[in-house]
Structure formats: C-alpha cells, structure tokens
CSV table of C-alpha atoms in Angstrom, one decimal:
chain,number,residue,atom,x,y,z
A,1,UNK,CA,-0.1,0.1,0.0
A,2,UNK,CA,2.9,2.5,0.9
A,3,UNK,CA,4.3,1.9,-2.7
A,4,UNK,CA,1.0,2.7,-4.3
A,5,UNK,CA,0.7,5.8,-2.2
A,6,UNK,CA,4.1,7.1,-3.1
A,7,UNK,CA,3.5,6.2,-6.8
A,8,UNK,CA,0.2,8.2,-6.7
A,9,UNK,CA,2.1,11.2,-5.3
A,10,UNK,CA,4.9,11.0,-7.9
A,11,UNK,CA,2.5,11.1,-10.7
A,12,UNK,CA,0.1,13.9,-9.4
A,13,UNK,CA,0.2,17.1,-11.9
A,14,UNK,CA,1.9,20.1,-10.7
A,15,UNK,CA,0.0,22.2,-8.3
A,16,UNK,CA,-0.9,25.5,-9.4
A,17,UNK,CA,-3.0,28.4,-8.0
A,18,UNK,CA,-3.8,31.7,-9.7
A,19,UNK,CA,-1.6,34.5,-8.9
A,20,UNK,CA,-1.1,38.2,-9.9
A,21,UNK,CA,1.8,40.7,-10.1
A,22,UNK,CA,1.1,44.4,-10.4
A,23,UNK,CA,3.5,47.2,-10.6
A,24,UNK,CA,3.6,50.9,-11.9
A,25,UNK,CA,6.6,52.5,-13.7
A,26,UNK,CA,7.4,56.2,-13.9
A,27,UNK,CA,9.5,57.2,-16.8
A,28,UNK,CA,11.6,60.3,-16.5
A,29,UNK,CA,14.5,61.8,-18.7
A,30,UNK,CA,17.8,59.9,-18.0
A,31,UNK,CA,19.5,63.2,-16.8
A,32,UNK,CA,16.6,64.0,-14.6
A,33,UNK,CA,13.3,66.1,-14.7
A,34,UNK,CA,9.5,65.8,-14.7
A,35,UNK,CA,7.9,62.4,-15.6
A,36,UNK,CA,7.3,61.8,-19.3
A,37,UNK,CA,4.7,59.2,-18.8
A,38,UNK,CA,3.7,56.3,-16.6
A,39,UNK,CA,2.9,52.7,-17.2
A,40,UNK,CA,0.7,50.4,-15.2
A,41,UNK,CA,1.4,46.6,-15.6
A,42,UNK,CA,-0.9,43.7,-14.6
A,43,UNK,CA,0.6,40.2,-15.0
A,44,UNK,CA,-1.7,37.3,-14.4
A,45,UNK,CA,-0.3,33.9,-14.0
A,46,UNK,CA,0.0,30.9,-11.6
A,47,UNK,CA,2.1,29.7,-8.7
A,48,UNK,CA,3.2,26.3,-10.0
A,49,UNK,CA,5.4,24.3,-7.6
A,50,UNK,CA,5.9,27.4,-5.7
A,51,UNK,CA,7.3,29.3,-8.8
A,52,UNK,CA,5.3,32.1,-10.6
A,53,UNK,CA,4.5,31.4,-14.3
A,54,UNK,CA,3.1,34.3,-16.1
A,55,UNK,CA,0.2,33.7,-18.6
A,56,UNK,CA,-0.8,37.1,-19.8
A,57,UNK,CA,0.1,40.8,-19.2
A,58,UNK,CA,-1.5,44.2,-20.0
A,59,UNK,CA,0.2,47.7,-19.9
A,60,UNK,CA,-1.5,51.0,-19.8
A,61,UNK,CA,0.4,54.1,-20.7
A,62,UNK,CA,-0.8,57.5,-19.4
A,63,UNK,CA,0.5,61.1,-19.1
A,64,UNK,CA,-0.2,63.5,-16.2
A,65,UNK,CA,-3.2,61.3,-15.2
A,66,UNK,CA,-4.8,61.7,-18.4
A,67,UNK,CA,-6.5,59.0,-20.5
A,68,UNK,CA,-4.6,56.0,-21.8
A,69,UNK,CA,-2.5,57.1,-24.8
A,70,UNK,CA,-1.0,53.7,-25.6
A,71,UNK,CA,-1.6,50.1,-24.6
A,72,UNK,CA,0.3,46.8,-24.8
A,73,UNK,CA,-1.0,43.1,-24.2
A,74,UNK,CA,1.0,40.0,-24.0
A,75,UNK,CA,0.2,36.3,-24.0
A,76,UNK,CA,2.8,33.9,-22.8
A,77,UNK,CA,0.9,30.7,-23.6
A,78,UNK,CA,3.5,29.5,-26.1
A,79,UNK,CA,6.7,30.8,-24.3
A,80,UNK,CA,7.5,33.1,-21.5
A,81,UNK,CA,10.5,34.4,-23.5
A,82,UNK,CA,8.6,34.9,-26.7
A,83,UNK,CA,5.1,36.2,-25.8
A,84,UNK,CA,2.5,37.0,-28.4
A,85,UNK,CA,2.3,40.8,-28.3
A,86,UNK,CA,-0.1,43.8,-29.5
A,87,UNK,CA,1.3,47.2,-28.9
A,88,UNK,CA,-0.9,50.2,-30.0
A,89,UNK,CA,0.2,53.8,-30.0
A,90,UNK,CA,-2.7,55.7,-31.7
A,91,UNK,CA,-1.1,59.2,-31.5
A,92,UNK,CA,1.1,58.0,-34.2
A,93,UNK,CA,-1.1,55.4,-35.9
A,94,UNK,CA,1.4,52.9,-34.9
A,95,UNK,CA,0.7,49.1,-34.2
A,96,UNK,CA,3.3,46.3,-33.5
A,97,UNK,CA,2.3,42.8,-33.5
A,98,UNK,CA,4.3,39.6,-32.6
A,99,UNK,CA,2.6,36.4,-33.1
A,100,UNK,CA,4.1,33.3,-31.7
A,101,UNK,CA,3.1,30.4,-34.0
A,102,UNK,CA,3.4,27.2,-31.8
A,103,UNK,CA,6.9,28.5,-30.8
A,104,UNK,CA,8.3,27.6,-34.2
A,105,UNK,CA,8.0,30.8,-36.0
A,106,UNK,CA,7.4,34.4,-35.0
A,107,UNK,CA,5.1,36.5,-37.1
A,108,UNK,CA,6.1,40.3,-37.0
A,109,UNK,CA,3.7,42.9,-38.3
A,110,UNK,CA,4.5,46.7,-38.0
A,111,UNK,CA,2.1,49.4,-39.0
A,112,UNK,CA,4.5,52.4,-39.0
A,113,UNK,CA,3.7,56.1,-38.4
A,114,UNK,CA,4.2,56.7,-42.1
A,115,UNK,CA,1.1,54.4,-42.7
A,116,UNK,CA,3.2,51.5,-44.4
A,117,UNK,CA,2.8,48.1,-43.0
A,118,UNK,CA,5.7,45.7,-43.0
A,119,UNK,CA,5.6,42.1,-42.4
A,120,UNK,CA,8.2,39.3,-41.7
A,121,UNK,CA,8.4,35.8,-40.4
A,122,UNK,CA,11.3,34.7,-38.0
A,123,UNK,CA,12.4,31.2,-37.2
A,124,UNK,CA,12.4,30.8,-33.5
A,125,UNK,CA,15.5,29.4,-31.6
A,126,UNK,CA,15.7,28.6,-28.0
A,127,UNK,CA,17.6,31.7,-27.2
A,128,UNK,CA,15.2,34.1,-29.0
A,129,UNK,CA,13.6,36.6,-26.8
A,130,UNK,CA,10.8,39.0,-27.7
A,131,UNK,CA,9.6,42.3,-25.9
A,132,UNK,CA,9.1,41.9,-22.2
A,133,UNK,CA,10.4,38.2,-22.5
A,134,UNK,CA,13.7,39.8,-21.3
A,135,UNK,CA,12.2,40.1,-17.8
A,136,UNK,CA,11.7,36.4,-17.6
A,137,UNK,CA,15.1,35.7,-19.3
A,138,UNK,CA,16.7,37.4,-16.1
A,139,UNK,CA,14.6,35.4,-13.7
A,140,UNK,CA,15.4,32.1,-15.6
A,141,UNK,CA,19.0,33.1,-15.5
A,142,UNK,CA,19.1,34.4,-12.0
A,143,UNK,CA,21.5,31.6,-10.6
A,144,UNK,CA,24.0,32.3,-13.5
A,145,UNK,CA,23.9,36.0,-13.2
A,146,UNK,CA,23.6,36.7,-9.5
A,147,UNK,CA,25.4,33.6,-7.9
A,148,UNK,CA,28.0,32.6,-10.6
A,149,UNK,CA,28.4,36.2,-12.1
A,150,UNK,CA,28.2,34.8,-15.6
A,151,UNK,CA,26.8,36.5,-18.8
A,152,UNK,CA,24.0,35.0,-21.0
A,153,UNK,CA,24.0,35.2,-24.8
A,154,UNK,CA,20.7,35.6,-26.6
A,155,UNK,CA,18.9,37.2,-29.6
A,156,UNK,CA,16.2,40.0,-29.3
A,157,UNK,CA,13.5,40.7,-31.8
A,158,UNK,CA,13.7,44.2,-33.3
A,159,UNK,CA,10.0,44.5,-34.6
A,160,UNK,CA,10.7,47.7,-36.7
A,161,UNK,CA,13.6,45.9,-38.4
A,162,UNK,CA,11.7,42.7,-39.0
A,163,UNK,CA,14.7,40.8,-37.7
A,164,UNK,CA,16.7,39.9,-34.6
A,165,UNK,CA,20.1,40.6,-33.2
A,166,UNK,CA,22.4,39.1,-30.9
A,167,UNK,CA,22.8,40.6,-27.2
A,168,UNK,CA,24.6,39.8,-24.0
A,169,UNK,CA,22.9,39.9,-20.6
A,170,UNK,CA,25.5,40.5,-17.9
A,171,UNK,CA,25.9,41.7,-14.2
A,172,UNK,CA,27.0,45.3,-14.2
A,173,UNK,CA,27.4,48.3,-11.9
A,174,UNK,CA,26.1,51.9,-12.4
A,175,UNK,CA,25.6,54.6,-9.8
A,176,UNK,CA,22.2,55.5,-11.5
A,177,UNK,CA,20.8,52.2,-10.5
A,178,UNK,CA,20.3,51.9,-6.8
A,179,UNK,CA,19.0,48.3,-7.0
A,180,UNK,CA,20.1,45.2,-5.1
A,181,UNK,CA,21.4,43.8,-8.6
A,182,UNK,CA,22.2,45.6,-11.7
A,183,UNK,CA,22.4,44.1,-15.1
A,184,UNK,CA,23.2,45.4,-18.5
A,185,UNK,CA,22.0,44.3,-21.9
A,186,UNK,CA,24.5,45.2,-24.6
A,187,UNK,CA,24.8,44.3,-28.3
A,188,UNK,CA,27.1,41.3,-29.0
A,189,UNK,CA,28.3,42.7,-32.2
A,190,UNK,CA,30.9,45.6,-32.0
A,191,UNK,CA,29.2,47.1,-35.2
A,192,UNK,CA,25.8,47.2,-33.7
A,193,UNK,CA,27.2,48.4,-30.4
A,194,UNK,CA,28.2,51.5,-32.1
A,195,UNK,CA,24.5,52.1,-33.1
A,196,UNK,CA,22.7,50.9,-30.1
A,197,UNK,CA,23.4,52.0,-26.5
A,198,UNK,CA,23.2,49.4,-23.7
A,199,UNK,CA,20.1,49.0,-21.5
A,200,UNK,CA,20.6,48.9,-17.8
A,201,UNK,CA,18.2,47.0,-15.4
A,202,UNK,CA,17.7,47.0,-11.8
A,203,UNK,CA,16.2,44.1,-9.8
A,204,UNK,CA,15.5,43.7,-6.1
A,205,UNK,CA,16.6,40.7,-4.1
A,206,UNK,CA,13.4,38.7,-4.8
A,207,UNK,CA,13.8,39.2,-8.7
A,208,UNK,CA,11.4,42.1,-9.3
A,209,UNK,CA,12.3,44.8,-11.8
A,210,UNK,CA,13.0,48.0,-10.2
A,211,UNK,CA,14.7,50.0,-12.8
A,212,UNK,CA,15.0,50.2,-16.7
A,213,UNK,CA,17.3,52.7,-18.2
A,214,UNK,CA,17.5,53.0,-22.0
A,215,UNK,CA,15.5,53.3,-25.2
A,216,UNK,CA,11.7,52.7,-24.6
A,217,UNK,CA,8.9,51.9,-27.0
A,218,UNK,CA,7.1,55.3,-26.7
A,219,UNK,CA,7.6,57.7,-29.4
A,220,UNK,CA,8.9,61.2,-28.7
A,221,UNK,CA,8.0,62.3,-32.3
A,222,UNK,CA,7.5,60.7,-35.6
A,223,UNK,CA,11.2,59.6,-36.0
A,224,UNK,CA,12.5,58.9,-32.5
A,225,UNK,CA,11.5,57.2,-29.2
A,226,UNK,CA,12.2,58.4,-25.7
A,227,UNK,CA,15.3,57.5,-23.6
A,228,UNK,CA,14.2,57.3,-20.2
A,229,UNK,CA,15.0,56.0,-16.7
A,230,UNK,CA,11.9,54.1,-15.6
A,231,UNK,CA,11.5,53.3,-11.9
A,232,UNK,CA,9.0,50.7,-10.9
A,233,UNK,CA,6.9,50.6,-7.7
A,234,UNK,CA,5.5,47.1,-6.8
A,235,UNK,CA,1.9,46.9,-5.7
A,236,UNK,CA,1.0,43.3,-5.8
A,237,UNK,CA,3.3,40.2,-5.7
A,238,UNK,CA,2.5,36.5,-6.0
A,239,UNK,CA,2.8,34.3,-2.9
A,240,UNK,CA,5.5,32.2,-4.5
A,241,UNK,CA,9.1,32.4,-5.8
A,242,UNK,CA,10.0,34.4,-8.9
A,243,UNK,CA,13.4,32.9,-9.4
A,244,UNK,CA,14.9,29.5,-9.0
C-alpha cells in the first residue's frame, strides 16, 4: 500500500494556483526632470510548484493622469520568453504585433507612423527573446547572473527591423541604478554596439524589476523614441518564488 501511495504522489500533476503581479513605472529623462509618462502593468499567472509562471500581461500608458495614450497586451501561452504581443500607439497610428506560432515561427507585423505596413516571419531558436520576455530571461538566468556572475547570450527581436540581433545579458554596476542587482543588456556585435546603446536593468533581491534605463517603445516624435529611466513601484506580488 505504501508503494502505491508513493506512486500516486509522484504522478500527481503540478499544483498551481492563480496569482497576480502588479507594478507601476514612472519614466523620466535619463538626466532627470519631470515624468514623461507612466505605465501600469498587470501580470496574471499561476504559482506552479511554488514558482510564478506568467500567462498574460497588460500595460496601460498615461501622461499626467490623463487618459491612456498607448496600450500593450502580452500572452505567454507559447513561451515566457517569446510572448504574443500587440502594442498600439494611436497618436502616431502605430501598431506592432508579434505572433508566436507554436513556438516555431514568430510573425512580425509593424504598422509604421508613415502608414506603411511591414511584415516578416522569423524562425524561433531557444535563445530568441521578444519584448518583455527579457524580464523572464533575467529570472530564468538568476543563478548564473547573481550567484555565478556569468553572462547570458541571446537574440532580441527588433520589430521595426523585422529581424533579430545578438545581445549579451550580464552583471553590471552603475551609480544611476540603486537596486540590489544591476544588469546590462548590450549588443554582442561591435558594429551594432556603435549604433545601439546598452540598456541597464535594476532588480530587487526577490527578482522584481525596479529600474529600466535606456531606449523605450514610446515615441517622442515621428522619428525617435524616448530614452528614459523608468523606476518601478510594486503593488502586488505572487505568494511564491519568482526565481529558482
């Protein structure tokens, strides 16, 4: 009887309960000043075997308490690193869609401010990351980054280019980030590095994003996006671990 009981326990499905993560970011110019915009995030998921697994996410962008001027939705059903994404910025008639097709290909559709629509299809590799999937990459790589001090190589989707490029995620230090842990995302190619500035990330000891410093997805005008330092305040956390 004991053998049967043990077998039954070992073959039970993973225990999962619903869980949410809610946080708000305030974006300011990198050199300081008044807020440019704010973003409110709601991540719905589960605590599975005491680890948080995101399933969907919504982001509302506002200025000075006004109505929402941009939105983003993400679905992590196919992959937590490569979500299906819809980003809308009506002030510039811009729409970005990333559609994960069975985690085999990623369909990219960009309706640009000029009115043109560009489409491409990317083959998915295990190291490919899209949009907010970088946040989950950090958590998945926590032991390597924090405890072992190693770097992580990956590719990041550039929707407006219809392609992806190689990057390095690594431990870093910067006086502008006052978090428990600071990481940097930089291009792996020296040539791309001349054109693209690194992104700095701050995380607390639990694995929650506290800072983002670099190029954002919010347009300053028809041709350029804001560079900003976004500081995040956590409102609700899941009752399980974020990293392992």
